[in-house]
Short mmCIF file of C-alpha atoms and ligand atoms in Angstrom, two decimals:
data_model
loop_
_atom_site.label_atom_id
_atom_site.label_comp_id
_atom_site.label_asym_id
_atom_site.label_seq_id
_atom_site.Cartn_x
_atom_site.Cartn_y
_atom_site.Cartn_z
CA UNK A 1 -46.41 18.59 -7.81
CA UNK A 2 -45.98 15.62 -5.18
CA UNK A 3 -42.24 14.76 -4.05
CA UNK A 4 -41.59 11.80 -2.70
CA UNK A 5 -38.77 9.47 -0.94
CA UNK A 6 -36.77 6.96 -3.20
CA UNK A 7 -38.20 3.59 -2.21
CA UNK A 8 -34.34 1.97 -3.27
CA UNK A 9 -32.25 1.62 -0.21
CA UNK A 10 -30.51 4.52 0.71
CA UNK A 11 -27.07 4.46 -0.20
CA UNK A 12 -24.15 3.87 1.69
CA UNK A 13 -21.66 6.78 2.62
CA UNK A 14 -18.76 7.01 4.12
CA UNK A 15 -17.96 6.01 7.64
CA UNK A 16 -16.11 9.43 8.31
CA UNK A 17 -18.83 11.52 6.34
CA UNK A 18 -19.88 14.84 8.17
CA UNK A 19 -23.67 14.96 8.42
CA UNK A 20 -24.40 18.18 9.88
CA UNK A 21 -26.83 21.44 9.89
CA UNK A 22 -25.98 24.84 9.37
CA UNK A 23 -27.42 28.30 10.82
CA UNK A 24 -26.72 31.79 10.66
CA UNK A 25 -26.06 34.45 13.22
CA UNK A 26 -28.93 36.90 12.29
CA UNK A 27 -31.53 34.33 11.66
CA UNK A 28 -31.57 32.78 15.03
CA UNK A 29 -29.40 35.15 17.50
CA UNK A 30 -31.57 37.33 18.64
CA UNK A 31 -30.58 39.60 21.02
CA UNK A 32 -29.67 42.14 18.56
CA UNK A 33 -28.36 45.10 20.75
CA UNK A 34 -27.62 42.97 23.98
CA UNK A 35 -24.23 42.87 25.58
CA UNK A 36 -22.70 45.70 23.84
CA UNK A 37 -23.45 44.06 20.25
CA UNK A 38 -23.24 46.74 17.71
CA UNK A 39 -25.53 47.33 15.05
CA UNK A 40 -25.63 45.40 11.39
CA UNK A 41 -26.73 46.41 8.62
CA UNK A 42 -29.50 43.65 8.57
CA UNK A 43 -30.80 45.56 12.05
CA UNK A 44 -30.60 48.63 10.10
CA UNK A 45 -32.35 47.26 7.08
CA UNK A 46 -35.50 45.61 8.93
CA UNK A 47 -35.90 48.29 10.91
CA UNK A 48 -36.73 49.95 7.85
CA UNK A 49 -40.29 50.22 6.99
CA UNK A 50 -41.48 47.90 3.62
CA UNK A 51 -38.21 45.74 3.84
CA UNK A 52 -39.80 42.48 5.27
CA UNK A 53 -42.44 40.51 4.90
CA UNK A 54 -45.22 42.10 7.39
CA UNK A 55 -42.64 44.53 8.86
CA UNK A 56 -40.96 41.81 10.34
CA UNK A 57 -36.89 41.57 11.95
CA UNK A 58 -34.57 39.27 13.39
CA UNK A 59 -34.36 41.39 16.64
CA UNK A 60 -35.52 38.16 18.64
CA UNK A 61 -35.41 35.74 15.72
CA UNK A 62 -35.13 32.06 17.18
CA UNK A 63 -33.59 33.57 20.62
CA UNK A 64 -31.06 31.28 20.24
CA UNK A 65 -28.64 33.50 22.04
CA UNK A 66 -30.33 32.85 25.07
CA UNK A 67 -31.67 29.08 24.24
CA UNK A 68 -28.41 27.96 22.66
CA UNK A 69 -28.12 26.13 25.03
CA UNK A 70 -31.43 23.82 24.81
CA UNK A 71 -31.07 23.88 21.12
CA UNK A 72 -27.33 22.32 21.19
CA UNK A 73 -28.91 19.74 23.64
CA UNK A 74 -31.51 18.93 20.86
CA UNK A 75 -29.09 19.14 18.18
CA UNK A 76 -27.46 16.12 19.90
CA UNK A 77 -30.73 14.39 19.95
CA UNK A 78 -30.66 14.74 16.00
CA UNK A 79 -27.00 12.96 16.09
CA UNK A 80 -25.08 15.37 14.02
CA UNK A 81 -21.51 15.03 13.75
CA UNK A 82 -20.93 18.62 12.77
CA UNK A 83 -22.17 21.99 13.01
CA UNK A 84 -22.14 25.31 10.67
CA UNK A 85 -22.82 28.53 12.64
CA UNK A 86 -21.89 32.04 11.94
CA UNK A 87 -20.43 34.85 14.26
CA UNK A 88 -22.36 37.98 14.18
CA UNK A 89 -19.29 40.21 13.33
CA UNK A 90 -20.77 43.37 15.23
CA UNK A 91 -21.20 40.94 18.18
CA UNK A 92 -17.58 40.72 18.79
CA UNK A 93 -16.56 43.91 16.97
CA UNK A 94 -19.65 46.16 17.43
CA UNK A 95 -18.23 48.78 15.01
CA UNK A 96 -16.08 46.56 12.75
CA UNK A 97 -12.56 47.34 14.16
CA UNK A 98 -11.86 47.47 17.90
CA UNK A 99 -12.37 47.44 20.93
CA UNK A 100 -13.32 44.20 21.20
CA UNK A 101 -16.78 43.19 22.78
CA UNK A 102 -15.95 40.88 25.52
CA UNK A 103 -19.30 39.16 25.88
CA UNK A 104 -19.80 38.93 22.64
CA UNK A 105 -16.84 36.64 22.03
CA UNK A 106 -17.26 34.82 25.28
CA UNK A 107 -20.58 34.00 23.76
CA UNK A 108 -19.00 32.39 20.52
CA UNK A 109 -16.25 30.70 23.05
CA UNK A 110 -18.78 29.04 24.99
CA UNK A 111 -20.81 27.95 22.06
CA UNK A 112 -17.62 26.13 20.31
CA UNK A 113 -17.12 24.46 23.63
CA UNK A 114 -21.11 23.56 24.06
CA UNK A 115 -20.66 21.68 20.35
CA UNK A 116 -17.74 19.61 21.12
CA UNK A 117 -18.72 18.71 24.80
CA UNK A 118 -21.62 17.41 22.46
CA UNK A 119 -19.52 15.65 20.18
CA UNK A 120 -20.44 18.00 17.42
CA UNK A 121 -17.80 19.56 15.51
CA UNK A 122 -18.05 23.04 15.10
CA UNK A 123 -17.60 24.76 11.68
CA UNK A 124 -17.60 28.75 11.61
CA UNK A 125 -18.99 31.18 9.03
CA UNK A 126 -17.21 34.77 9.65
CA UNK A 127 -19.48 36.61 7.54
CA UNK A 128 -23.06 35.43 6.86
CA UNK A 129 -24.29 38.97 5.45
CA UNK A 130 -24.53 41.16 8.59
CA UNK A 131 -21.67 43.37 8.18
CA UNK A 132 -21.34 45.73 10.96
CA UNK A 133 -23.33 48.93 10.43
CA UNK A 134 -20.32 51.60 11.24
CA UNK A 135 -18.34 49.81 8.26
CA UNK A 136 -21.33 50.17 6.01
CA UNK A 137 -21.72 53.72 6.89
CA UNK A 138 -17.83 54.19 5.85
CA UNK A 139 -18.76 52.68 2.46
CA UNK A 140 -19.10 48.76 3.29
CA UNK A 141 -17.56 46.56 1.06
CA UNK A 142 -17.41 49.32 -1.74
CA UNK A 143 -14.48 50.41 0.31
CA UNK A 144 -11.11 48.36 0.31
CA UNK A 145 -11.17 49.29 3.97
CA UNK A 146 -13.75 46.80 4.77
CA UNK A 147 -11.90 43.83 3.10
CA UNK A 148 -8.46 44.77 5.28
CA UNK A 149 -10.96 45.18 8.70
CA UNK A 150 -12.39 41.68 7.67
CA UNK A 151 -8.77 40.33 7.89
CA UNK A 152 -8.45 41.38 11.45
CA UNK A 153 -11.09 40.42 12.92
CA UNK A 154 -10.50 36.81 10.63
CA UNK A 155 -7.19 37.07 13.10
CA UNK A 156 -9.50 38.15 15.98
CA UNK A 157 -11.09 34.96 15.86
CA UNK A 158 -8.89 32.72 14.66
CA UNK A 159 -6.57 33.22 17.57
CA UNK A 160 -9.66 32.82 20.61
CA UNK A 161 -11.18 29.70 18.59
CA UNK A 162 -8.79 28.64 16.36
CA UNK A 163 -7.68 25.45 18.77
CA UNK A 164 -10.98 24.09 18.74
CA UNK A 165 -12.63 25.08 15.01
CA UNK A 166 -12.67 22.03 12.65
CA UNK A 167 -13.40 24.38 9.37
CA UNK A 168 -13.56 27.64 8.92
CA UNK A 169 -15.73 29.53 5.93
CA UNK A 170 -14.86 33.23 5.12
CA UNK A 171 -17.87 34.31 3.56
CA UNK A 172 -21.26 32.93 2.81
CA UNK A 173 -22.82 33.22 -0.72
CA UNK A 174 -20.63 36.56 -1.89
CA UNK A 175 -23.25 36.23 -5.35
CA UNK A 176 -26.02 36.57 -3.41
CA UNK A 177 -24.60 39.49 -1.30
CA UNK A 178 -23.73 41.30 -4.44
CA UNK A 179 -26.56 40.80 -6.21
CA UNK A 180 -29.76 41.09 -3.52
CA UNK A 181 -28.03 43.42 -1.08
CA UNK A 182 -25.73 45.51 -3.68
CA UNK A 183 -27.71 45.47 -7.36
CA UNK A 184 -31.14 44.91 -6.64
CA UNK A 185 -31.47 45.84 -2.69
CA UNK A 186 -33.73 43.58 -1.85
CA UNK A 187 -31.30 42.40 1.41
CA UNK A 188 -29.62 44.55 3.43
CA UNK A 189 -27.68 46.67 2.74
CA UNK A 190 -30.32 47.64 0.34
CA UNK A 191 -27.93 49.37 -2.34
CA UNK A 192 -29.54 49.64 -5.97
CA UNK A 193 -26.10 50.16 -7.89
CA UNK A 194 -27.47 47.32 -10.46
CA UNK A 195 -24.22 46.31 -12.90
CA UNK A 196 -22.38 49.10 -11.23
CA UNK A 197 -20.83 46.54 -8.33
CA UNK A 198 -17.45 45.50 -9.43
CA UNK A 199 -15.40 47.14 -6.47
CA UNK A 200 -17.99 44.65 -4.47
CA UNK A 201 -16.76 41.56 -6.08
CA UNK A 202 -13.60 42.36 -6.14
CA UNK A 203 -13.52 43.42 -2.07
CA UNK A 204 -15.29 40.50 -0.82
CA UNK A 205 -13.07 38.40 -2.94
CA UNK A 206 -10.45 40.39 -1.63
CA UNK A 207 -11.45 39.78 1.93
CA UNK A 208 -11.75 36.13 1.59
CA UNK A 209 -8.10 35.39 0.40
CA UNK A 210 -6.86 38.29 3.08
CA UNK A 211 -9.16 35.94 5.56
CA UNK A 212 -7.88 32.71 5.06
CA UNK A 213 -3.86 34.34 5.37
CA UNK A 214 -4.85 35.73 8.81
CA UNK A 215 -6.70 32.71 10.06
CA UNK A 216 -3.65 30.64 9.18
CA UNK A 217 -1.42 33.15 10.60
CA UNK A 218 -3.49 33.09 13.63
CA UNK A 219 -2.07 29.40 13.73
CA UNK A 220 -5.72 27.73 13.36
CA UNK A 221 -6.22 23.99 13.57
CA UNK A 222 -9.34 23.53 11.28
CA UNK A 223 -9.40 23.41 7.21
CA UNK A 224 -10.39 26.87 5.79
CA UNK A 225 -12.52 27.43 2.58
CA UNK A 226 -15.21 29.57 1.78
CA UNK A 227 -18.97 28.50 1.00
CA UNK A 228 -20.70 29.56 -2.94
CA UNK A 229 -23.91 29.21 -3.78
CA UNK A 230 -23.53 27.34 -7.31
CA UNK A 231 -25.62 26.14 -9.75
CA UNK A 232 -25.81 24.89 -13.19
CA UNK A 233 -27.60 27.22 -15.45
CA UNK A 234 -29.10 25.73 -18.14
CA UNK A 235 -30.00 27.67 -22.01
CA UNK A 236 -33.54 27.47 -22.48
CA UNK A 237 -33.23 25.88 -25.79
CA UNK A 238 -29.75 25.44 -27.70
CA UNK A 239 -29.83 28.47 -30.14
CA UNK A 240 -26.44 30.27 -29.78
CA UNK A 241 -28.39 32.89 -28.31
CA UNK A 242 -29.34 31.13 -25.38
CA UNK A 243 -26.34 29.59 -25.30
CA UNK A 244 -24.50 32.60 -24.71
CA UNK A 245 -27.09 33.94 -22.30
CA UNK A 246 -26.44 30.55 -20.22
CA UNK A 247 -22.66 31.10 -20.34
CA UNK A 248 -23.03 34.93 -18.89
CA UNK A 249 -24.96 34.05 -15.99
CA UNK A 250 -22.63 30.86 -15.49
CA UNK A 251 -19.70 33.22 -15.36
CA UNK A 252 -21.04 35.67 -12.97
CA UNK A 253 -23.08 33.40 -10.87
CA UNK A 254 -20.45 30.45 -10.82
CA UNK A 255 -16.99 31.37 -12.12
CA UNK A 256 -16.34 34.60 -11.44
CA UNK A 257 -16.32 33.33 -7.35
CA UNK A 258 -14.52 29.89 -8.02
CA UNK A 259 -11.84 30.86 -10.71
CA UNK A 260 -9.92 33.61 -8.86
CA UNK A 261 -9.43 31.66 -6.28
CA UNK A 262 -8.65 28.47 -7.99
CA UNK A 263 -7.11 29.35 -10.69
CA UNK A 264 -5.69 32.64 -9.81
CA UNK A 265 -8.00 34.87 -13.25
CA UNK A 266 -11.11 36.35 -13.00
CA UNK A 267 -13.11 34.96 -15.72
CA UNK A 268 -15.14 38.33 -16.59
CA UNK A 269 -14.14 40.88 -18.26
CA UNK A 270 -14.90 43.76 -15.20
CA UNK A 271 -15.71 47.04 -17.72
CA UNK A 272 -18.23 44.68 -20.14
CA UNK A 273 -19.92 43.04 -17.57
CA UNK A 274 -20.36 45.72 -14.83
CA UNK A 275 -20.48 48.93 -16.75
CA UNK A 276 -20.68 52.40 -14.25
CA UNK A 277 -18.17 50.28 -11.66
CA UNK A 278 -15.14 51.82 -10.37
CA UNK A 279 -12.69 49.91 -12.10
CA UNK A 280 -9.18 51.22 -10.28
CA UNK A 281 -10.02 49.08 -7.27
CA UNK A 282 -7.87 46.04 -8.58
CA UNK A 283 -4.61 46.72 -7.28
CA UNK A 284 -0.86 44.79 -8.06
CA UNK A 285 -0.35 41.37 -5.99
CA UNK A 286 -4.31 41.23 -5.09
CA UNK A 287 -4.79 38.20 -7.46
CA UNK A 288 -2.59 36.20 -5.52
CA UNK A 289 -4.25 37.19 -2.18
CA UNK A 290 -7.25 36.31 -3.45
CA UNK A 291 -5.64 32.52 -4.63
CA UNK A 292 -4.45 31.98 -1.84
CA UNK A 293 -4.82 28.21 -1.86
CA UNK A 294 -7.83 26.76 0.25
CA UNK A 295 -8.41 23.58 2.34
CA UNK A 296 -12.20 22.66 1.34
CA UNK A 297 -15.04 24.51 -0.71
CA UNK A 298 -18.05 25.26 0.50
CA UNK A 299 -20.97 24.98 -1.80
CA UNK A 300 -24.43 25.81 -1.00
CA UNK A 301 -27.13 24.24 -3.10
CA UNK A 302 -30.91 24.53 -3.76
CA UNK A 303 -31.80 24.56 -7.76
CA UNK A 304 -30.46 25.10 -11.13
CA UNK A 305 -31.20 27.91 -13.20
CA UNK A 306 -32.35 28.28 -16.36
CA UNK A 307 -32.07 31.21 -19.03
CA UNK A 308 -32.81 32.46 -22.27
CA UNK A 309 -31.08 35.56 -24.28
CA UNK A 310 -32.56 38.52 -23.45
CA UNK A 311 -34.90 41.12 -24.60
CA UNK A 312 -32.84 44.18 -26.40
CA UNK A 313 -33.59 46.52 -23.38
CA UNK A 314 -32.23 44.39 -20.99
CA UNK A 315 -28.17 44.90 -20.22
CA UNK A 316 -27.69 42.26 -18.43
CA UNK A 317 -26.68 39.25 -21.09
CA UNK A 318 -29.51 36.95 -19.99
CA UNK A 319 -33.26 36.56 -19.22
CA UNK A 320 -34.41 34.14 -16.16
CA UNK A 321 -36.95 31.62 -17.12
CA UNK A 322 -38.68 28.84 -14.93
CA UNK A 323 -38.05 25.64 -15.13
CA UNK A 324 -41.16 23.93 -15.86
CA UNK A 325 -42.70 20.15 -14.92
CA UNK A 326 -40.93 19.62 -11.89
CA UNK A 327 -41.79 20.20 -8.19
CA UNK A 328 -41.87 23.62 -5.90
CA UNK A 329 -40.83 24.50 -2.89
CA UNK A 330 -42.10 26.81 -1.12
CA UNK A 331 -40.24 29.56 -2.33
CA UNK A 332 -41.25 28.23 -5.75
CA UNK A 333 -37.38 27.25 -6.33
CA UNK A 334 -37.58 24.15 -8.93
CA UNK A 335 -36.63 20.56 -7.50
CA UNK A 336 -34.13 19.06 -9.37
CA UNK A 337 -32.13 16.78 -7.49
CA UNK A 338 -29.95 15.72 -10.75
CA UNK A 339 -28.29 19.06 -10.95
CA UNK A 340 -27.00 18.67 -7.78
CA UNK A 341 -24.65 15.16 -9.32
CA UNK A 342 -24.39 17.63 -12.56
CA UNK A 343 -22.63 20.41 -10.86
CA UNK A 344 -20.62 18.50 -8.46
CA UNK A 345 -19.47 16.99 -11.54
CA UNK A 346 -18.75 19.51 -13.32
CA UNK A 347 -16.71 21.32 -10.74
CA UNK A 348 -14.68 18.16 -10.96
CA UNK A 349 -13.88 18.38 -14.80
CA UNK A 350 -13.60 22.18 -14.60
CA UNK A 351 -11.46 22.63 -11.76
CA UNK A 352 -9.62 18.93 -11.62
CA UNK A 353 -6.45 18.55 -9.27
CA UNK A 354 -7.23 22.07 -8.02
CA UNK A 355 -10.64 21.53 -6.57
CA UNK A 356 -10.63 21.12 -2.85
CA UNK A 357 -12.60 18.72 -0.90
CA UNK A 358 -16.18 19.75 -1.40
CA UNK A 359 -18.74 19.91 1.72
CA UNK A 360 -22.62 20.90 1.30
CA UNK A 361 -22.64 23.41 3.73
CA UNK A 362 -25.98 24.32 2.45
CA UNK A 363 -29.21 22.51 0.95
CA UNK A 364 -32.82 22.35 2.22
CA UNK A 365 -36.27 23.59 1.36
CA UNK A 366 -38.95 25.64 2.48
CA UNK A 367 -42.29 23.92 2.48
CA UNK A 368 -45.81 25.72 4.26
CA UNK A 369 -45.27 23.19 7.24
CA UNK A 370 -48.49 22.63 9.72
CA UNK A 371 -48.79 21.11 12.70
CA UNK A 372 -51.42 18.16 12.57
CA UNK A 373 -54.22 17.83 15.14
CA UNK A 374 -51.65 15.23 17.11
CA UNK A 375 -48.89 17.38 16.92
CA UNK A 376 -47.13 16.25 14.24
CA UNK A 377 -45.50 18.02 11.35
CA UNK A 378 -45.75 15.47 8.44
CA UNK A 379 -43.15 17.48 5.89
CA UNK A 380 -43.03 14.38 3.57
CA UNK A 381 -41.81 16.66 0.67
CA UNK A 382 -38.53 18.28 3.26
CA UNK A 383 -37.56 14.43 3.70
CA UNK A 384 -37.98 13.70 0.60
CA UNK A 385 -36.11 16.66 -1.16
CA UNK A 386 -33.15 15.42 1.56
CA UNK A 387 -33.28 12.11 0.61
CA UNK A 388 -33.21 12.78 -3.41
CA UNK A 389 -30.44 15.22 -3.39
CA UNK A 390 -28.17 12.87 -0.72
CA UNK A 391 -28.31 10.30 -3.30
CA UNK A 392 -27.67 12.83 -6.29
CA UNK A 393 -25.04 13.83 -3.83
CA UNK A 394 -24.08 10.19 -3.70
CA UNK A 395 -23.78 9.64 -7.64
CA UNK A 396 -21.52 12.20 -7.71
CA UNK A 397 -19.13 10.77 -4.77
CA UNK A 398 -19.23 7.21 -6.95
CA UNK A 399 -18.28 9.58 -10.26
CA UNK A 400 -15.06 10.52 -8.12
CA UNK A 401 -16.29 13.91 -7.01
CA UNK A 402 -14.46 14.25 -3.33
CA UNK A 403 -17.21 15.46 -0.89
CA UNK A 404 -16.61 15.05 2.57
CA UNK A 405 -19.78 16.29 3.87
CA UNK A 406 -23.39 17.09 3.93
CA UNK A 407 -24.66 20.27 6.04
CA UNK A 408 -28.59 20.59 6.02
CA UNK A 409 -29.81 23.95 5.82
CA UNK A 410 -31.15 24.37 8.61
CA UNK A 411 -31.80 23.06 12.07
CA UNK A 412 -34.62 25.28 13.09
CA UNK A 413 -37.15 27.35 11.39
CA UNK A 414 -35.44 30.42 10.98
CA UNK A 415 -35.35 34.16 10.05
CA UNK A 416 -35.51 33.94 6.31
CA UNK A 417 -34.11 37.11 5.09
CA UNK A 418 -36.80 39.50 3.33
CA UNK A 419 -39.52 36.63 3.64
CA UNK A 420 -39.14 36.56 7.77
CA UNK A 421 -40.57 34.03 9.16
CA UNK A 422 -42.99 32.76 6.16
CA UNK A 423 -40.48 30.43 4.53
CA UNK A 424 -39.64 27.83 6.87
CA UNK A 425 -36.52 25.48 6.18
CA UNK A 426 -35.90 24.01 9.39
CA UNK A 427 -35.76 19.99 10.90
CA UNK A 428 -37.72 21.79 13.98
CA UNK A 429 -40.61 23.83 14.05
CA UNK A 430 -40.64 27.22 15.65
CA UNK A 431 -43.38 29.25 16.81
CA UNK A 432 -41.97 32.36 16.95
CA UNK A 433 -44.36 34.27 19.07
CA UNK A 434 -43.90 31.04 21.74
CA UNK A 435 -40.24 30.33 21.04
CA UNK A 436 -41.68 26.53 21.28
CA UNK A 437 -39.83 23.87 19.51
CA UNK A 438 -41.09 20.86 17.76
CA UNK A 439 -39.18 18.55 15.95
CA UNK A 440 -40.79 17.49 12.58
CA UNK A 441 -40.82 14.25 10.62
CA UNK A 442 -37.83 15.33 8.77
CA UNK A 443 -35.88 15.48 12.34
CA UNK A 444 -36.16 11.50 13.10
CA UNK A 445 -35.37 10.85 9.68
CA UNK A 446 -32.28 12.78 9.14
CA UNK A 447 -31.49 11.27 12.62
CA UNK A 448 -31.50 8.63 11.17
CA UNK A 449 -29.38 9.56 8.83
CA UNK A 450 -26.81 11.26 10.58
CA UNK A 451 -26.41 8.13 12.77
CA UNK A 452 -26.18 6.05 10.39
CA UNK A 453 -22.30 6.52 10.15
CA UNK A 454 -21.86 7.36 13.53
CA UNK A 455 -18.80 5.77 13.43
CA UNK A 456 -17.17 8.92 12.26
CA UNK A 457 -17.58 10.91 14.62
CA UNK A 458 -14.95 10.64 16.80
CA UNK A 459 -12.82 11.22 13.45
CA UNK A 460 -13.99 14.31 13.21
CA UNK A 461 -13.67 16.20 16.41
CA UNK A 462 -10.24 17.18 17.62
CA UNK A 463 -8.91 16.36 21.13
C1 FCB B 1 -29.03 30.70 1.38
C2 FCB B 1 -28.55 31.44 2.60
C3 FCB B 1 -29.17 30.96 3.88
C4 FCB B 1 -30.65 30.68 3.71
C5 FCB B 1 -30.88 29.77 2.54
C6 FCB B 1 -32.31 29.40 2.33
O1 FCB B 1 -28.85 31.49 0.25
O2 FCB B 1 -27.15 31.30 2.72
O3 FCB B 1 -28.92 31.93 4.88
O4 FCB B 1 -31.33 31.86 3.61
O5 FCB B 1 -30.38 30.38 1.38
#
């Protein structure tokens, strides 16, 4: 189904709004054992045969750790205010604890100060899924161990960037790390353990609220949050059935990563909902770590989901179904730019005085881009997915939802996870057997965009 721009004027937002992109380490990086960079376990898991998509890895990705430099240049051409990266953890700790890697955090140094000599405020994401392979070899983030070596090298970094870091993000998307790299094993680390992953939720929750104390002991500058991937799940029809279905996935997709830390309780109930765990991994005083009170949330958002109760040999409390009659993207993810006002607003009446300032550090779409015979890449449907969920995003602002900024995911086509590089989300096209960059339609218009309230830029990066 066609998707097309709003033809009202676009709507005006804030002066000091962040418009931004956002990236992560093992999608563009490259360079995967250069420098003394230790192994992840996203090198481990490509490297395994059947994995990805035609066999393929992020061992060269986008090269950016060798172009970075080239690509910040044309990341000022887009006019961003702000930039969300992530630091390849085995990069500056290549087994997870010391030593440190010297040129691995001289790398991360000099790309904070390539952003703001830019004018682009940079915004760091310690873990974006590529947990150092010696750690996950020790028991990854089954172990408590992991969540106390994620504090220290949260205190690693905060004290070499922490002067010049406007926000700081813990984690990335802890559902989706549970659930495709833990459960199901269809990301790295590739662990089937299905329901049996409490002592994951509970680490990486863990880790974040251990996170943001050493980043503030480490005296940092910027706001710290973490970033969720959150959606409103819908029942497929309103029987109590489905009802019920729609409220279990809403508590483990949604509140089981927002109410701990907001409101200091984890919503589920950890022996009904993730039978075969090991259940004496909760331990006195860690549900206060894990509240410890944030600066900004991070949500990530691409489409709502919908469910229905589920058949009587399935454990899990609810049964996906598609959401029909809208548009596709190319991952075949529904289009439903409404649900982005409808969450943001329902965050707001869930979590009140307690939720932080929201940013979009995440929200995009993969389309089957080609190049036209004059060189252009006409992705109508990428500008206008942007366009309908910035003004969703909008409705939601004028509702009284506090969102400070917008991060498009992602700058250039990318490394996407198990699909390599078939799904492509990014503003630039990549050939990645060239390394060639070409900006598509949907660069000049976000440009566009982003400039639009130039006038907070300044605001936003420190002296
Ligand atoms: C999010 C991930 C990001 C990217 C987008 C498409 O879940 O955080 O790395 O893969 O999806």
């Amino acid at each position: 189904m066609e998707l097309l721009p709003s033809t009202e004027p676009f709507p005006a937002f804030p002066a000091d709004f962040t418009w931004g992109t956002a990236t992560a380490a093992y999608q563009i990086e490259g360079a995967w054992d250069e420098d003394g960079k230790g192994p992840s376990t996203w090198d481990t898991f490509t490297h395994q045969p059947g994995r990805v998509t035609g066999g393929q890895t992020g061992d060269v990705a986008c090269d950016f750790y060798h172009r970075w430099e080239s690509d910040l240049d044309l990341m000022a051409h887009l006019g961003v205010n702000a930039h969300r990266f992530s630091v390849a953890w085995s990069r500056v700790l290549p087994t997870g604890l010391g030593p440190v890697n010297p040129a691995g955090i001289d790398f991360y140094d000099r790309l904070v100060d390539g952003l703001l000599a830019r004018g682009i405020a940079p915004y760091v994401t310690l873990h974006h899924w590529d947990l150092p392979q010696a750690l996950e070899d020790e028991g990854g983030w089954t172990n408590r161990a992991t969540a106390e070596a994620f504090a220290e090298y949260a205190a690693l970094m905060g004290e070499r960037l922490g002067d010049r870091v406007i926000g700081w993000i813990t984690l990335n998307e802890p559902f989706v790390l549970t659930s495709f790299g833990h459960s199901f094993g269809v990301h790295a680390p590739g662990r089937t353990m299905f329901l049996g992953v409490w002592a994951v939720v509970h680490h990486l929750l863990l880790a974040h609220g251990l996170a943001v104390r050493a980043l503030r002991d480490a005296g940092v500058r910027g706001t710290v949050g973490i970033t969720q991937n959150l959606s409103p799940v819908w029942p497929l029809t309103d029987s109590a059935a489905d009802r019920a279905a729609a409220e279990k996935l809403d508590s483990i997709y949604n509140r089981q990563w927002l109410d701990p830390i907001l409101l200091g309780r984890q919503p589920v109930d950890p022996e009904a909902t993730y039978p075969g765990s090991d259940f004496s991994v909760v331990r006195p005083g860690d549900a206060e770590i894990i509240a410890t009170p944030i600066d900004i949330l991070g949500v990530n958002f691409y489409n709502p989901q919908q469910v229905k109760a589920p058949g009587a040999d399935n454990p899990m409390g609810f049964e996906l179904v598609p959401i029909e009659g809208v548009p596709r993207t190319g991952f075949d993810w529904p289009v439903v730019p409404q649900a982005l006002t409808d969450l943001l607003v329902g965050l707001k009446e869930r979590y009140g005085d307690v939720l932080p300032p929201i940013y979009i550090t995440e929200n995009g779409t993969s389309i089957p881009d080609t190049i036209d015979a004059d060189g252009r890449i006409r992705d109508i449907f990428r500008i206008a997915y942007v366009d309908r969920h910035l003004r969703g995003l909008h409705d939601a602002m004028q509702a009284g939802v506090d969102v400070r900024g917008y991060f498009c995911w992602t700058f250039t086509d990318n490394f996407e996870w198990a699909e390599g590089f078939d799904q492509r989300f990014g503003l630039v096209y990549v050939d990645p057997d060239t390394q060639v960059r070409t900006p598509k339609d949907s660069f000049e218009w976000f440009r566009q965009i982003a400039t639009g309230s130039a006038a907070g830029r300044q605001a936003e990066v420190m002296p």
